Coordinates of C-alpha atoms in Angstrom, one line a residue:
X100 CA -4.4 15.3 15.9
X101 CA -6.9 15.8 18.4
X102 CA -8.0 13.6 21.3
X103 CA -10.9 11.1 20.3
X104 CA -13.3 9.5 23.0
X105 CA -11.3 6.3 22.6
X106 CA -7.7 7.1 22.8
X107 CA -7.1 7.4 26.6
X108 CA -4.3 10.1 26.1
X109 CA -3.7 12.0 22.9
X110 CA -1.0 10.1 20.6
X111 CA 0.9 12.9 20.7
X112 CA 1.9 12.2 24.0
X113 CA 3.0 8.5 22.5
X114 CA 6.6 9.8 21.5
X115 CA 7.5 10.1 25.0
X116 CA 7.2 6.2 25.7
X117 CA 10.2 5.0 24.5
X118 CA 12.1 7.9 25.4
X119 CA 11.8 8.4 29.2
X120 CA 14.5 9.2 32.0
X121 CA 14.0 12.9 32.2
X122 CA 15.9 14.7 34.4
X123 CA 14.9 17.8 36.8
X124 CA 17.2 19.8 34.2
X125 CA 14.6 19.2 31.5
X126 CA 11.7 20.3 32.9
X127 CA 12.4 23.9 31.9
X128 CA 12.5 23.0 28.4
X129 CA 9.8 21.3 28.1
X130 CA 7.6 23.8 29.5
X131 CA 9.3 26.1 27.1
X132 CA 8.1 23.8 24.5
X133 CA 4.7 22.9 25.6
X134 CA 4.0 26.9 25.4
X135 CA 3.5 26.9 21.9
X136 CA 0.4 24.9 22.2
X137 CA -2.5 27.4 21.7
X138 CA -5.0 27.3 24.6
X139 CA -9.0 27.0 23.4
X140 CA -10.5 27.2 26.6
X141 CA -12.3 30.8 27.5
X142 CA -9.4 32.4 29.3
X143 CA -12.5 33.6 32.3
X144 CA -12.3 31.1 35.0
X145 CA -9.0 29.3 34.0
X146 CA -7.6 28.0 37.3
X147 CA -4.7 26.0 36.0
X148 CA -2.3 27.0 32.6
X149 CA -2.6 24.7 29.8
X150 CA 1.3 24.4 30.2
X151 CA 0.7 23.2 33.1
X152 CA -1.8 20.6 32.1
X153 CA -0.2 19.3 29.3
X154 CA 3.3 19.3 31.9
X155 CA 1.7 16.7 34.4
X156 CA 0.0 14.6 31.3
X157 CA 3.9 14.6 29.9
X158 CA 5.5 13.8 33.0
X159 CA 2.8 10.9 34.0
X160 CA 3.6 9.5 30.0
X161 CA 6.9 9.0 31.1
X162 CA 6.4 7.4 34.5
X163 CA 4.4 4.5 32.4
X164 CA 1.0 5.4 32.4
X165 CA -0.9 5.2 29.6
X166 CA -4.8 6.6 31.0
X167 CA -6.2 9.7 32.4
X168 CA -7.5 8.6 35.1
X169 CA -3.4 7.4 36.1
X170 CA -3.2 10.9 35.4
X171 CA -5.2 12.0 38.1
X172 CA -3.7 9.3 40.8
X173 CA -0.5 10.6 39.7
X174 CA -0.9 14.3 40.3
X175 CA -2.5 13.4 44.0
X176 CA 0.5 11.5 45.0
X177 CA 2.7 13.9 43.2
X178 CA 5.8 15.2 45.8
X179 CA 4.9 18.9 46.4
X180 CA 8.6 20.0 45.1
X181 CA 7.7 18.0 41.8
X182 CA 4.4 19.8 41.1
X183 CA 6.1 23.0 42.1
X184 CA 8.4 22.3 39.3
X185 CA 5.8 21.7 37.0
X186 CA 4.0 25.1 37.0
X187 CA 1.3 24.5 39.7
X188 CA 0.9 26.9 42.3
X189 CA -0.3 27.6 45.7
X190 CA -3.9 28.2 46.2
X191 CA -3.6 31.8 47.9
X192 CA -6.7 31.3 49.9
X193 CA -5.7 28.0 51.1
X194 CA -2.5 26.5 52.4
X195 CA -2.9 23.5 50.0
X196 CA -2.0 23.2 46.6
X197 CA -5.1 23.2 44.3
X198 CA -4.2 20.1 42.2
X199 CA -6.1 20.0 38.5
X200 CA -8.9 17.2 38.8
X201 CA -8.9 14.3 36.2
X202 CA -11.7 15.8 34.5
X203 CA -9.3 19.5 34.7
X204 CA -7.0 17.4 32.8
X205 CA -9.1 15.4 30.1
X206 CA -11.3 18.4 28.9
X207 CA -8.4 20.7 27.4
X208 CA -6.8 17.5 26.0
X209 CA -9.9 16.9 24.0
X210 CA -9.7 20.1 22.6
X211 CA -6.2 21.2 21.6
X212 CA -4.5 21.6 18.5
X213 CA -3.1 18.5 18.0
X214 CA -0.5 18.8 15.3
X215 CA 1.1 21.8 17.8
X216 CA 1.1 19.9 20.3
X217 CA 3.1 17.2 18.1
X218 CA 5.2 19.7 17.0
X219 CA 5.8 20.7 20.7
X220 CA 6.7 16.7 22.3
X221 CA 8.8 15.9 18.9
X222 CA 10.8 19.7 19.4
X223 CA 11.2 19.0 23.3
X224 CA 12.7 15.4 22.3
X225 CA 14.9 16.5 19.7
X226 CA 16.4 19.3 22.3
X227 CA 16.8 16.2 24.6
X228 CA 18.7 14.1 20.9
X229 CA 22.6 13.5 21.9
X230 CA 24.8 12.7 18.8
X231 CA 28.2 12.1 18.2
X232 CA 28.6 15.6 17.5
X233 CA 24.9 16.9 18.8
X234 CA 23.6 17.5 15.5
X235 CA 20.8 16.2 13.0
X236 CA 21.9 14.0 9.7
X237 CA 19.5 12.1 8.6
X238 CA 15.9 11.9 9.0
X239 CA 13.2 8.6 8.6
X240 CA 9.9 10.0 7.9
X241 CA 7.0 6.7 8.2
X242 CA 3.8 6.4 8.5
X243 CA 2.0 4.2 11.3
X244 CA -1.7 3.8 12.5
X245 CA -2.1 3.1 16.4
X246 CA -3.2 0.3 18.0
X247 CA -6.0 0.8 20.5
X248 CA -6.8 4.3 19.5
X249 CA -9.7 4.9 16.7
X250 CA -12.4 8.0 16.0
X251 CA -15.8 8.0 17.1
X252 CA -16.2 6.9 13.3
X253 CA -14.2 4.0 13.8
X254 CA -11.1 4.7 11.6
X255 CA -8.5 3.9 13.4
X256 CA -6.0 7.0 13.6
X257 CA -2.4 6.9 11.0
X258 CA 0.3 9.4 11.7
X259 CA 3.1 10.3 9.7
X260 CA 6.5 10.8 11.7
X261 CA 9.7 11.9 11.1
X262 CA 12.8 10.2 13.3
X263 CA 16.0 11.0 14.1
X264 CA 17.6 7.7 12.4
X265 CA 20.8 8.5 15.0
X266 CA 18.3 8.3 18.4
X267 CA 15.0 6.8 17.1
X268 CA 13.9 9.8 18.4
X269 CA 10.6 11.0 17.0
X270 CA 10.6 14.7 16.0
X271 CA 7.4 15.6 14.6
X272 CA 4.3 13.7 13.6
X273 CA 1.1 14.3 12.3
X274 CA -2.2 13.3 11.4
X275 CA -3.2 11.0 8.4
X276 CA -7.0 12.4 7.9
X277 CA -9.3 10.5 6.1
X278 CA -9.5 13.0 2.4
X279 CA -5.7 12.9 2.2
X280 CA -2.3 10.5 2.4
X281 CA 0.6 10.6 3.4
X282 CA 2.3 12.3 0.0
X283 CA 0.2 15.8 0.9
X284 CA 1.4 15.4 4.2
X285 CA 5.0 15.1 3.6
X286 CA 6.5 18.8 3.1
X287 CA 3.9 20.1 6.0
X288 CA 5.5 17.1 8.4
X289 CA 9.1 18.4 7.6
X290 CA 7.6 22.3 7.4
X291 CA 7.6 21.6 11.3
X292 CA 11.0 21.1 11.7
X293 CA 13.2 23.7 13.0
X294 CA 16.2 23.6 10.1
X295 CA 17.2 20.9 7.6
X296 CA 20.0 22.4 6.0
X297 CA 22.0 19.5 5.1
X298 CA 19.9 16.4 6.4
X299 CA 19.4 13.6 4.8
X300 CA 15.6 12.5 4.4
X301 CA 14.5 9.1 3.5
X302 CA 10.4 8.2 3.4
X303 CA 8.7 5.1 1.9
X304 CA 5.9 8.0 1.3
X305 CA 8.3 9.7 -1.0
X306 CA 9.5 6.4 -2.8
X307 CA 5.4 5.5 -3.2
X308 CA 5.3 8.9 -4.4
X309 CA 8.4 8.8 -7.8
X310 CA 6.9 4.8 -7.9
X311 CA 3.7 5.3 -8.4
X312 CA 3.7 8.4 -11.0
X313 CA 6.8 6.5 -12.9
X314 CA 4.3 3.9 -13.4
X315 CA 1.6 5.6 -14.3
X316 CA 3.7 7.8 -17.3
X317 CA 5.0 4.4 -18.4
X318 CA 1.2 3.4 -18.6
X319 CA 0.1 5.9 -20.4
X320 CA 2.5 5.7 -22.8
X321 CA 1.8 2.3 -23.7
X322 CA -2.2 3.2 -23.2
X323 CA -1.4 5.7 -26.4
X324 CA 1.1 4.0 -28.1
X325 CA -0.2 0.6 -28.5
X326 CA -3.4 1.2 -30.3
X327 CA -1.7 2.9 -32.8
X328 CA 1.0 0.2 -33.2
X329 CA -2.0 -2.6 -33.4
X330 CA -4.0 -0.1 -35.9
X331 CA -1.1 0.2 -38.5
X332 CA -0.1 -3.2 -38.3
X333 CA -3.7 -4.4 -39.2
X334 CA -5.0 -2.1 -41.7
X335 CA -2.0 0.7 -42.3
X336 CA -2.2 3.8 -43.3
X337 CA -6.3 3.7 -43.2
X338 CA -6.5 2.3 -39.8
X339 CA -4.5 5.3 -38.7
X340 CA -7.0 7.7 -40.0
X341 CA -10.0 6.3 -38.6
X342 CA -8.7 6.4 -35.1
X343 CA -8.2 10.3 -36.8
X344 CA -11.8 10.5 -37.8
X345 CA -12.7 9.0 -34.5
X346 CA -11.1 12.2 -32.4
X347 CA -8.7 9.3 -31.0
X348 CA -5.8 11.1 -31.9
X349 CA -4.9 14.4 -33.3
X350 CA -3.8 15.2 -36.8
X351 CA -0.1 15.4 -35.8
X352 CA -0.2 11.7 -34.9
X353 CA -1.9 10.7 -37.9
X354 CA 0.8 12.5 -40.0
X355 CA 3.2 11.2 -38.1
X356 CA 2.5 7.5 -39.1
X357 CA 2.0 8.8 -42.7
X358 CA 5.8 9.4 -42.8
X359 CA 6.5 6.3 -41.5
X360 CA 4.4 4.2 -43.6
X361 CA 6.2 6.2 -46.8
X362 CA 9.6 5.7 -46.0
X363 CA 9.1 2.4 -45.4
X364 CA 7.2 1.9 -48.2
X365 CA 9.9 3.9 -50.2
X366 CA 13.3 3.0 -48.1
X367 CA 13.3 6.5 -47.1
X368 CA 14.6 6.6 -43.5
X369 CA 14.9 9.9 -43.1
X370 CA 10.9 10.0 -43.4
X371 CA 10.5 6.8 -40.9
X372 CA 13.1 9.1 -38.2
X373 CA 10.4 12.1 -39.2
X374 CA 7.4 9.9 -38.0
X375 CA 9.3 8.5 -34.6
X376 CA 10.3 12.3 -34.0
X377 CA 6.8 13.5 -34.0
X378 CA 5.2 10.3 -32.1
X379 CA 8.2 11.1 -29.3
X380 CA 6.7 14.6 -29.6
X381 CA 3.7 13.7 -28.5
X382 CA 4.9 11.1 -25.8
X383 CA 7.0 13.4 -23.7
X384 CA 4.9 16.7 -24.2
X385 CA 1.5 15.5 -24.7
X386 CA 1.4 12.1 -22.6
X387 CA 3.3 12.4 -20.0
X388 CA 4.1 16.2 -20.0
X389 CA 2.1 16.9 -16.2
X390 CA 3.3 13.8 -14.9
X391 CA 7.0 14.8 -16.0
X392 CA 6.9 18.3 -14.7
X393 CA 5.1 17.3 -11.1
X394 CA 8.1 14.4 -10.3
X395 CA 11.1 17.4 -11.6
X396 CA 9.3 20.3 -9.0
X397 CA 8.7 17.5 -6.5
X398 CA 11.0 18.4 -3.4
X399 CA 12.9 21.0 -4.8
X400 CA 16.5 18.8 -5.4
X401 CA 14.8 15.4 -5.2
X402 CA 12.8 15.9 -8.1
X403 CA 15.3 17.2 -10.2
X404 CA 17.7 14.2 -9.3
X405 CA 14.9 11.6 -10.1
X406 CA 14.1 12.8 -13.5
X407 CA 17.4 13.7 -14.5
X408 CA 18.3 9.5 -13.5
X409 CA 14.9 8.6 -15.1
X410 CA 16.0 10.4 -18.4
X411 CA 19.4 8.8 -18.7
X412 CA 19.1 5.6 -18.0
X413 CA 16.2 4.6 -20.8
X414 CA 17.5 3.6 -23.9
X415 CA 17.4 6.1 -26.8
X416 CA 14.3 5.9 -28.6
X417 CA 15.7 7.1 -32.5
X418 CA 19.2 5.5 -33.7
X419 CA 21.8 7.8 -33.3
X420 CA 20.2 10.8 -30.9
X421 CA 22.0 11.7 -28.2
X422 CA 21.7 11.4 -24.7
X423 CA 20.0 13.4 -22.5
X424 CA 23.3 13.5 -20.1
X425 CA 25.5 14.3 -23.3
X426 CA 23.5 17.4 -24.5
X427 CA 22.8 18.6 -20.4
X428 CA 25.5 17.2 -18.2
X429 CA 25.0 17.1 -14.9
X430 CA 27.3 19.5 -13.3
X431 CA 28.5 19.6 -9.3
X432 CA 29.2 22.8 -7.9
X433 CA 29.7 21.3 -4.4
X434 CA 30.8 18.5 -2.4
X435 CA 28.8 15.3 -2.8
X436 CA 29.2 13.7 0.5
X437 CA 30.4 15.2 3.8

């Protein structure tokens, strides 16, 4: 996300306060890193590299400080082997080294890309990740909204992360904006990471996400059901139609409680099965059909899983159906844990 007036440094940079104790050895690598950040200055009259800019900002994060104008103080008092390290060069007119000014510094960071340069600090600290066997398995992705940092609107800024649950490590993060949550951000936050082949992912926004359309299919299904309950069991068969007459339901419904109000009428139970049949019908492909089919293509796997769960574990709805796991077991072609 990009700099606003009121954050001193860009939250992007945030990741690197818990983490510091860099080593000379790492400096490569994060200037490697910090190369992916497109520059948007005018390239004419460009004194100092944006790597280097966003190198010093970096390096003065993890010393402690936490504005630009430390920043600045930092880079003057910098040893001359240090900024060397960092990128910045000789002026060849001038013995001296041309140091980038504070307000050098604080204009580009106002202007980058900030999701790449999120993707940048989280890829740099994930190189830096040491594991019992150096590689990823499992992945936190939370959302949190920083203190002391707001837009010139006033919201106060939310990111979504993803951690390394091994390290704490934050590996990518981005911006919460104010026409969208943290569900539509989900797959673009993990888009960012380099390969997940085999990580586990957990995510209260993914958990909000099966909740909250659960919920809404169950409500839904009472919204449609229950009126049609209360109708028959006030005025029967004629209740039913004038919810018909009224467009409140379609001719299939209304049929369907015409069976049901036979057979019971008659003992028939084959025609009260007929009527339950249809009503289910129109619960699971009318009702809830576009809820159903967004939680089964959610997250590829994950979705699948959920509704598969969601569809065994309900008791059956007509006396002697079978279940959905008997008719479509759910068949393992690999190992479940590793």
């Amino acid at each position: 996300m990009p700099a606003d007036a009121s954050s001193p440094i860009p939250p992007a940079f945030d990741q690197l306060r818990e983490h510091p104790g860099a080593v000379p050895q790492e400096i490569p690598g994060l200037l490697e890193r910090l190369t992916a950040v497109p520059d948007p200055r005018d390239p004419r009259g460009v004194r100092h590299a944006l790597v280097v800019v966003l190198a010093l900002t970096a390096c003065v994060v993890l010393a402690g400080a936490t504005s630009l104008l430390a920043v600045g103080e930092w880079i003057t008092d910098a040893p001359p082997s240090v900024l060397e390290r960092l990128g910045v060069r000789p002026d060849p007119l001038s013995p001296e080294r041309c140091l980038p000014a504070e307000a050098t510094v604080r204009r580009p960071l106002g202007r980058i890309d900030g999701d790449a340069l999120d993707r940048a600090v989280g890829r740099w600290l994930a190189d830096r990740r040491v594991g019992a066997d150096g590689q990823l398995h499992a992945v936190a992705v939370d959302g949190k909204t920083l203190c002391g940092a707001a837009r010139a609107t006033g919201r106060k800024i939310h990111l979504l992360a993803a951690c390394d649950h091994l390290s704490g490590l934050v590996l990518a993060q981005l911006d919460v904006g104010e026409k969208t949550n943290e569900i539509t951000c989900f797959q673009p936050l993990l888009e960012t990471l380099a390969d997940l082949a085999g990580v586990v992912v957990t995510s209260d926004a993914e958990l909000r996400f099966f909740e909250t359309t659960f919920l809404r299919m169950q409500k839904n299904i009472f919204a449609d059901q229950a009126p049609m309950h209360e109708a028959y069991l006030a005025g029967g068969v004629p209740a039913i139609r004038e919810m018909y007459d009224a467009g409140l339901i379609d001719g299939r419904a209304m049929h369907a409680w015409t069976y049901i109000d036979q057979g019971r009428r008659t003992g028939n139970t084959s025609l009260v099965a007929a009527g339950n049949t249809a009503l289910l019908y129109r619960e699971q492909f009318q009702i809830i059909a576009d809820d159903y089919d967004r939680l089964r293509n959610h997250d590829g796997p994950v979705g699948q899983g959920f509704t598969y769960a969601m569809t065994t574990l309900g008791a059956l709805s007509i006396p002697g159906a079978h279940a959905f796991g008997e008719a479509y077991p759910l068949i393992s072609t690999g190992p479940m844990f590793t």
